[in-house]
Amino acid sequence: MIIIGGSYAGLSAAMALGRSLRKVLIIDGGIPCNRQTPHSHNFLTRDGDTPQAISIIAREQVLRYKTVQFIEDIAVNARQLEKGFEISTQKGPAYTTNKLVIASGIKDIHPDIMGFSECWGISVIHCPYCHGYEFRHKKTAIIANGERAAHLAMLVSNLTNQLTILTNGVAAFEAEQLQKFRDRDITITENKITEILHTNGHVQQISFEDASIQSFDAVYAAIPFIQHSDLPTQLRCELTEQGHIKTDSFQKTTTPGVFACGDGASPMRSIANAVYSGNMAGSMINAELCKEQF
Ligand SMILES: Cc1cc2nc3c(=O)[nH]c(=O)nc-3n(C[C@H](O)[C@H](O)[C@H](O)COP(=O)(O)OP(=O)(O)OC[C@H]3O[C@@H](n4cnc5c(N)ncnc54)[C@H](O)[C@@H]3O)c2cc1C
């Protein structure tokens, strides 16, 4: 079995497979999406730990199963064979496998705003469940427009009543949405953002093209993403409209023998969901193999 990606989803799949005596090779590039966030939240038993601490203990526990191997490398090509798949990597030889798990996650595309990348995961955040509590009752901006901004405003207004939506261009809202914003004193700024001014990733102010400046303690940003690896495309796995790998409730993709889990295969972005879906993928692959062999 080969698992592409050895973060939370990949390790979780490996644990289910290792405990089922399956021979597993995890290939991991070592750059999980949450690497810059100082503390991870909302995952039972590990609330407030660093993302790295969670991965280290997960890897240590998974690698206790002698049939599981972990290599640091990047899978670059996937080829479908008559039976199974061939995966070639940047450093190593080509590996073959009968079933494949894609747990390679997604890559966030940062906007061209000075200071954005430095603050990402520290005070510019994507999710109220992961980091909203830490910024409760604070002066907060939402960088987004249209439906995504309205959705975030609905969630974040539960955590603070000092909310401004920065549309970074002409606002695109329905009359009903605008009324809800007015009822809750949520203001809208359409000015083009030039810079997020910060200290070590902690937002202080946001400056705009018209030279105005506003102060904030936290910023939510709804930004686009792409699959972290193009292996799903190489293997002709269908994607959803949003860009996630399409799976059924057992994490099977539309390409037989290929399973997908974690962020790459779900809009519910959290460690808990990555662990859940990885566990499901691992268990379902084992069940499929048992069925084939029984
Ligand atoms: C800034 C930020 C903060 C977050 N904070 C929280 C939080 O507090 N709590 C929470 O529950 N969730 C949080 N999340 C969400 C959480 O980090 C993700 O849901 C989770 O990391 C998804 O796990 P994953 O295994 O699917 O992908 P990732 O953790 O992104 O890991 C994917 C792995 O695959 C590897 N990979 C990619 N392509 C290849 C390839 N071709 N070959 C080999 N390896 C490859 C990568 O190097 C990486 O190691 C946060 C996300 C972000 C972006």
Short mmCIF file of C-alpha atoms and ligand atoms in Angstrom, two decimals:
data_model
loop_
_atom_site.label_atom_id
_atom_site.label_comp_id
_atom_site.label_asym_id
_atom_site.label_seq_id
_atom_site.Cartn_x
_atom_site.Cartn_y
_atom_site.Cartn_z
CA MET A 1 0.00 0.00 0.00
CA ILE A 2 1.25 3.46 -0.74
CA ILE A 3 0.04 6.59 1.04
CA ILE A 4 0.94 9.93 -0.52
CA GLY A 5 1.16 12.47 2.32
CA GLY A 6 2.18 11.62 5.87
CA SER A 7 0.41 14.29 7.86
CA TYR A 8 -2.76 13.72 9.93
CA ALA A 9 -4.87 12.04 7.21
CA GLY A 10 -2.08 9.87 5.82
CA LEU A 11 -0.87 8.78 9.26
CA SER A 12 -4.41 7.94 10.32
CA ALA A 13 -4.89 5.74 7.23
CA ALA A 14 -1.53 4.11 7.96
CA MET A 15 -2.53 3.31 11.53
CA ALA A 16 -5.68 1.45 10.43
CA LEU A 17 -3.67 -0.41 7.76
CA GLY A 18 -0.68 -1.15 10.01
CA ARG A 19 -2.95 -2.59 12.67
CA SER A 20 -4.42 -4.80 9.93
CA LEU A 21 -0.92 -6.21 9.18
CA ARG A 22 -0.79 -4.45 5.80
CA LYS A 23 2.56 -3.45 4.35
CA VAL A 24 2.45 0.33 4.02
CA LEU A 25 4.80 2.91 2.54
CA ILE A 26 4.09 6.54 3.45
CA ILE A 27 5.72 9.11 1.17
CA ASP A 28 5.70 12.58 2.71
CA GLY A 29 6.99 15.94 1.49
CA GLY A 30 6.95 17.42 5.03
CA ILE A 31 5.02 20.64 4.36
CA PRO A 32 1.57 20.42 5.99
CA CYS A 33 -0.76 23.38 5.43
CA ASN A 34 -0.96 24.44 9.10
CA ARG A 35 2.80 24.58 9.69
CA GLN A 36 2.85 28.31 10.48
CA THR A 37 0.13 28.30 13.10
CA PRO A 38 1.58 28.52 16.64
CA HIS A 39 -1.17 26.48 18.33
CA SER A 40 -3.70 24.02 17.00
CA HIS A 41 -7.19 23.85 18.52
CA ASN A 42 -10.41 21.88 18.50
CA PHE A 43 -8.87 18.40 18.36
CA LEU A 44 -9.58 16.32 21.46
CA THR A 45 -6.61 15.47 23.72
CA ARG A 46 -4.30 17.86 21.79
CA ASP A 47 -6.06 21.24 22.17
CA GLY A 48 -3.45 24.02 22.17
CA ASP A 49 -0.51 21.85 21.07
CA THR A 50 1.66 22.92 18.16
CA PRO A 51 0.83 21.27 14.81
CA GLN A 52 4.29 19.69 14.87
CA ALA A 53 3.79 18.13 18.33
CA ILE A 54 0.60 16.44 17.11
CA SER A 55 2.36 15.07 14.01
CA ILE A 56 5.37 13.85 15.99
CA ILE A 57 3.33 11.80 18.44
CA ALA A 58 1.11 10.49 15.62
CA ARG A 59 4.11 9.42 13.56
CA GLU A 60 5.81 7.82 16.55
CA GLN A 61 2.69 5.76 17.35
CA VAL A 62 2.07 4.75 13.72
CA LEU A 63 5.68 3.67 13.16
CA ARG A 64 5.46 1.25 16.09
CA TYR A 65 3.66 -1.03 13.62
CA LYS A 66 6.55 -2.83 11.95
CA THR A 67 4.84 -3.13 8.56
CA VAL A 68 4.62 0.65 8.20
CA GLN A 69 7.49 2.56 6.58
CA PHE A 70 7.81 6.37 6.27
CA ILE A 71 10.04 8.13 3.77
CA GLU A 72 10.61 11.84 3.23
CA ASP A 73 10.23 12.38 -0.48
CA ILE A 74 7.82 13.83 -3.01
CA ALA A 75 5.71 11.67 -5.28
CA VAL A 76 5.89 13.25 -8.72
CA ASN A 77 4.25 10.76 -11.06
CA ALA A 78 1.52 8.18 -10.79
CA ARG A 79 0.86 5.65 -13.52
CA GLN A 80 -1.95 3.14 -13.65
CA LEU A 81 -0.67 -0.40 -14.34
CA GLU A 82 -2.71 -3.37 -15.49
CA LYS A 83 -3.01 -4.24 -11.81
CA GLY A 84 -2.29 -1.40 -9.42
CA PHE A 85 -0.16 1.72 -9.72
CA GLU A 86 3.43 2.85 -10.14
CA ILE A 87 4.55 5.90 -8.16
CA SER A 88 7.80 7.64 -8.93
CA THR A 89 9.37 10.08 -6.51
CA GLN A 90 11.85 12.96 -6.65
CA LYS A 91 14.66 11.11 -4.84
CA GLY A 92 13.95 7.44 -5.01
CA PRO A 93 13.11 4.58 -7.31
CA ALA A 94 9.60 3.87 -8.58
CA TYR A 95 7.33 2.00 -6.18
CA THR A 96 4.38 -0.19 -7.08
CA THR A 97 1.21 -0.77 -5.12
CA ASN A 98 -2.16 -2.44 -5.53
CA LYS A 99 -4.08 0.33 -3.73
CA LEU A 100 -3.26 3.97 -3.27
CA VAL A 101 -4.24 6.58 -0.70
CA ILE A 102 -3.98 10.24 -1.63
CA ALA A 103 -3.59 12.27 1.56
CA SER A 104 -1.57 15.12 0.10
CA GLY A 105 -3.83 17.97 1.23
CA ILE A 106 -4.33 21.36 -0.39
CA LYS A 107 -2.23 24.45 -1.01
CA ASP A 108 -3.66 27.87 -0.09
CA ILE A 109 -3.15 30.59 -2.67
CA HIS A 110 -2.31 33.78 -0.80
CA PRO A 111 -3.51 37.11 -2.21
CA ASP A 112 -1.00 39.68 -3.36
CA ILE A 113 -1.23 41.72 -0.14
CA MET A 114 1.96 42.67 1.68
CA GLY A 115 2.15 41.05 5.12
CA PHE A 116 -0.57 38.46 4.39
CA SER A 117 1.72 35.41 4.22
CA GLU A 118 3.67 36.44 7.33
CA CYS A 119 0.42 36.64 9.35
CA TRP A 120 -1.20 33.47 7.90
CA GLY A 121 -2.18 31.07 10.68
CA ILE A 122 -1.04 33.51 13.39
CA SER A 123 -3.53 36.37 13.24
CA VAL A 124 -4.85 35.97 9.69
CA ILE A 125 -6.97 32.88 10.03
CA HIS A 126 -9.30 30.80 7.92
CA CYS A 127 -11.56 29.11 10.43
CA PRO A 128 -13.55 30.27 13.47
CA TYR A 129 -13.53 26.76 14.97
CA CYS A 130 -9.71 26.49 14.88
CA HIS A 131 -8.75 29.96 16.12
CA GLY A 132 -11.92 32.03 16.68
CA TYR A 133 -12.06 31.49 20.45
CA GLU A 134 -8.56 33.00 20.84
CA PHE A 135 -9.80 36.18 19.10
CA ARG A 136 -13.24 36.36 20.75
CA HIS A 137 -14.58 39.89 21.39
CA LYS A 138 -11.66 41.37 19.39
CA LYS A 139 -11.70 43.92 16.59
CA THR A 140 -11.91 41.65 13.58
CA ALA A 141 -11.82 41.99 9.80
CA ILE A 142 -13.07 39.53 7.20
CA ILE A 143 -11.25 39.68 3.85
CA ALA A 144 -13.81 38.20 1.49
CA ASN A 145 -16.75 39.18 -0.67
CA GLY A 146 -20.18 37.81 -1.63
CA GLU A 147 -21.42 34.48 -0.26
CA ARG A 148 -18.13 33.54 1.40
CA ALA A 149 -17.99 36.82 3.29
CA ALA A 150 -21.63 36.51 4.35
CA HIS A 151 -21.04 32.94 5.57
CA LEU A 152 -17.97 33.95 7.59
CA ALA A 153 -19.76 37.03 8.99
CA MET A 154 -22.64 34.81 10.15
CA LEU A 155 -20.20 32.49 12.00
CA VAL A 156 -17.80 35.12 13.34
CA SER A 157 -20.55 37.45 14.62
CA ASN A 158 -21.14 34.77 17.25
CA LEU A 159 -17.61 35.44 18.59
CA THR A 160 -17.30 39.22 18.32
CA ASN A 161 -19.51 42.23 17.67
CA GLN A 162 -16.65 44.35 16.28
CA LEU A 163 -16.71 43.15 12.70
CA THR A 164 -15.74 44.78 9.39
CA ILE A 165 -15.90 43.11 5.99
CA LEU A 166 -13.07 44.15 3.65
CA THR A 167 -14.24 43.31 0.14
CA ASN A 168 -11.01 44.60 -1.46
CA GLY A 169 -13.08 45.92 -4.38
CA VAL A 170 -16.76 46.50 -5.15
CA ALA A 171 -18.99 44.73 -2.60
CA ALA A 172 -21.28 42.04 -3.98
CA PHE A 173 -24.09 41.38 -1.51
CA GLU A 174 -27.84 40.79 -1.70
CA ALA A 175 -30.17 43.36 -0.06
CA GLU A 176 -31.09 40.81 2.64
CA GLN A 177 -27.42 40.25 3.51
CA LEU A 178 -26.79 44.01 3.71
CA GLN A 179 -29.75 44.38 6.08
CA LYS A 180 -28.34 41.64 8.35
CA PHE A 181 -24.97 43.41 8.40
CA ARG A 182 -26.66 46.72 9.29
CA ASP A 183 -28.70 45.05 12.07
CA ARG A 184 -25.47 43.77 13.62
CA ASP A 185 -23.31 46.89 13.06
CA ILE A 186 -21.09 44.98 10.63
CA THR A 187 -19.39 47.59 8.46
CA ILE A 188 -18.13 47.14 4.90
CA THR A 189 -14.96 48.67 3.42
CA GLU A 190 -14.55 48.41 -0.36
CA ASN A 191 -11.13 50.10 -0.58
CA LYS A 192 -8.30 48.09 -2.13
CA ILE A 193 -6.02 46.67 0.55
CA THR A 194 -2.33 47.48 0.20
CA GLU A 195 -0.74 46.00 3.32
CA ILE A 196 -1.30 44.15 6.55
CA LEU A 197 0.93 45.86 9.08
CA HIS A 198 2.00 43.45 11.80
CA THR A 199 4.51 42.53 14.49
CA ASN A 200 5.83 39.00 14.11
CA GLY A 201 2.67 37.90 12.33
CA HIS A 202 0.30 39.66 14.76
CA VAL A 203 -1.91 42.09 12.85
CA GLN A 204 -1.86 45.71 14.02
CA GLN A 205 -3.39 47.65 11.14
CA ILE A 206 -4.53 47.35 7.55
CA SER A 207 -3.67 50.06 5.03
CA PHE A 208 -5.65 50.85 1.88
CA GLU A 209 -4.95 52.32 -1.56
CA ASP A 210 -6.59 55.64 -0.58
CA ALA A 211 -3.99 55.95 2.24
CA SER A 212 -6.56 55.24 4.97
CA ILE A 213 -5.67 52.86 7.82
CA GLN A 214 -7.83 50.72 10.12
CA SER A 215 -6.73 48.87 13.27
CA PHE A 216 -7.57 45.20 13.81
CA ASP A 217 -6.58 42.37 16.18
CA ALA A 218 -7.54 39.54 13.85
CA VAL A 219 -8.42 38.89 10.22
CA TYR A 220 -10.39 36.04 8.66
CA ALA A 221 -9.62 35.37 5.03
CA ALA A 222 -11.46 33.15 2.57
CA ILE A 223 -8.83 32.37 -0.06
CA PRO A 224 -8.65 29.97 -3.02
CA PHE A 225 -6.73 26.68 -3.01
CA ILE A 226 -5.38 24.02 -5.33
CA GLN A 227 -4.63 20.34 -4.72
CA HIS A 228 -1.16 20.09 -3.15
CA SER A 229 -0.13 17.44 -5.67
CA ASP A 230 -1.34 16.80 -9.20
CA LEU A 231 -1.43 13.03 -8.68
CA PRO A 232 -5.24 13.03 -8.45
CA THR A 233 -5.36 14.64 -11.91
CA GLN A 234 -2.75 12.25 -13.30
CA LEU A 235 -4.90 9.35 -12.06
CA ARG A 236 -8.06 10.92 -13.51
CA CYS A 237 -9.76 11.22 -10.12
CA GLU A 238 -12.77 13.48 -10.55
CA LEU A 239 -12.81 16.69 -8.55
CA THR A 240 -15.84 18.49 -7.10
CA GLU A 241 -16.85 21.95 -8.30
CA GLN A 242 -14.95 23.42 -5.34
CA GLY A 243 -11.79 21.49 -6.28
CA HIS A 244 -11.81 18.65 -3.76
CA ILE A 245 -11.25 15.04 -4.80
CA LYS A 246 -14.67 13.44 -5.21
CA THR A 247 -15.13 10.46 -2.86
CA ASP A 248 -17.98 8.32 -1.65
CA SER A 249 -18.67 7.93 2.07
CA PHE A 250 -15.95 5.22 2.21
CA GLN A 251 -13.31 7.63 0.79
CA LYS A 252 -13.20 5.84 -2.59
CA THR A 253 -12.40 8.16 -5.47
CA THR A 254 -13.84 7.76 -8.97
CA THR A 255 -10.67 5.85 -9.98
CA PRO A 256 -10.92 2.24 -8.73
CA GLY A 257 -8.17 1.38 -6.24
CA VAL A 258 -7.52 5.02 -5.33
CA PHE A 259 -8.77 6.38 -2.01
CA ALA A 260 -8.49 9.99 -0.83
CA CYS A 261 -8.75 11.57 2.61
CA GLY A 262 -8.04 14.76 4.53
CA ASP A 263 -8.22 18.31 3.22
CA GLY A 264 -7.77 17.23 -0.40
CA ALA A 265 -11.06 15.37 -0.28
CA SER A 266 -13.28 17.47 1.98
CA PRO A 267 -14.38 21.06 2.56
CA MET A 268 -14.53 20.32 6.32
CA ARG A 269 -11.00 21.41 7.04
CA SER A 270 -9.81 20.17 10.44
CA ILE A 271 -7.41 17.71 12.00
CA ALA A 272 -10.38 15.80 13.42
CA ASN A 273 -11.82 15.37 9.92
CA ALA A 274 -8.43 14.43 8.44
CA VAL A 275 -7.99 11.77 11.13
CA TYR A 276 -11.55 10.52 10.65
CA SER A 277 -11.37 10.28 6.86
CA GLY A 278 -7.88 8.72 6.96
CA ASN A 279 -9.12 6.10 9.39
CA MET A 280 -12.07 5.41 7.09
CA ALA A 281 -9.83 5.12 4.00
CA GLY A 282 -7.44 2.72 5.75
CA SER A 283 -10.25 0.55 7.09
CA MET A 284 -12.05 0.42 3.74
CA ILE A 285 -8.88 -0.54 1.84
CA ASN A 286 -8.27 -3.34 4.31
CA ALA A 287 -11.90 -4.51 3.96
CA GLU A 288 -11.54 -4.46 0.15
CA LEU A 289 -8.33 -6.52 0.34
CA CYS A 290 -9.88 -8.99 2.80
CA LYS A 291 -12.81 -9.40 0.39
CA GLU A 292 -10.49 -9.97 -2.58
CA GLN A 293 -8.38 -12.49 -0.64
CA PHE A 294 -11.10 -14.39 1.28
C1 LIG B 1 -3.09 28.13 8.95
C2 LIG B 1 -3.93 26.94 9.32
C3 LIG B 1 -4.25 26.70 10.65
C4 LIG B 1 -5.04 25.61 11.00
N1 LIG B 1 -5.39 25.40 12.30
C5 LIG B 1 -6.12 24.32 12.64
C6 LIG B 1 -6.48 24.09 14.00
O1 LIG B 1 -6.16 24.86 14.90
N2 LIG B 1 -7.22 22.97 14.26
C7 LIG B 1 -7.63 22.10 13.29
O2 LIG B 1 -8.28 21.10 13.60
N3 LIG B 1 -7.28 22.31 12.00
C8 LIG B 1 -6.54 23.39 11.66
N4 LIG B 1 -6.23 23.61 10.35
C9 LIG B 1 -6.66 22.63 9.35
C10 LIG B 1 -5.71 21.43 9.38
O3 LIG B 1 -4.38 21.87 9.43
C11 LIG B 1 -5.93 20.55 8.16
O4 LIG B 1 -7.30 20.17 8.12
C12 LIG B 1 -5.04 19.31 8.21
O5 LIG B 1 -3.68 19.67 8.22
C13 LIG B 1 -5.33 18.40 7.02
O6 LIG B 1 -4.50 17.28 7.11
P1 LIG B 1 -4.04 16.54 5.78
O7 LIG B 1 -3.23 15.37 6.26
O8 LIG B 1 -5.18 16.30 4.89
O9 LIG B 1 -3.11 17.58 5.00
P2 LIG B 1 -1.79 18.36 5.44
O10 LIG B 1 -1.69 18.42 6.92
O11 LIG B 1 -1.75 19.62 4.69
O12 LIG B 1 -0.61 17.41 4.94
C14 LIG B 1 -0.43 17.03 3.62
C15 LIG B 1 0.94 16.35 3.54
O13 LIG B 1 1.09 15.79 2.22
C16 LIG B 1 2.39 16.11 1.77
N5 LIG B 1 2.41 16.08 0.30
C17 LIG B 1 1.77 16.89 -0.57
N6 LIG B 1 2.04 16.54 -1.84
C18 LIG B 1 2.88 15.49 -1.76
C19 LIG B 1 3.54 14.68 -2.73
N7 LIG B 1 3.36 14.87 -4.03
N8 LIG B 1 4.36 13.70 -2.29
C20 LIG B 1 4.55 13.48 -0.96
N9 LIG B 1 3.95 14.21 0.00
C21 LIG B 1 3.13 15.20 -0.39
C22 LIG B 1 2.68 17.49 2.35
O14 LIG B 1 4.07 17.76 2.33
C23 LIG B 1 2.10 17.33 3.74
O15 LIG B 1 3.03 16.82 4.66
C24 LIG B 1 -5.46 24.71 9.99
C25 LIG B 1 -5.13 24.94 8.65
C26 LIG B 1 -4.38 26.06 8.31
C27 LIG B 1 -4.04 26.30 6.87
#
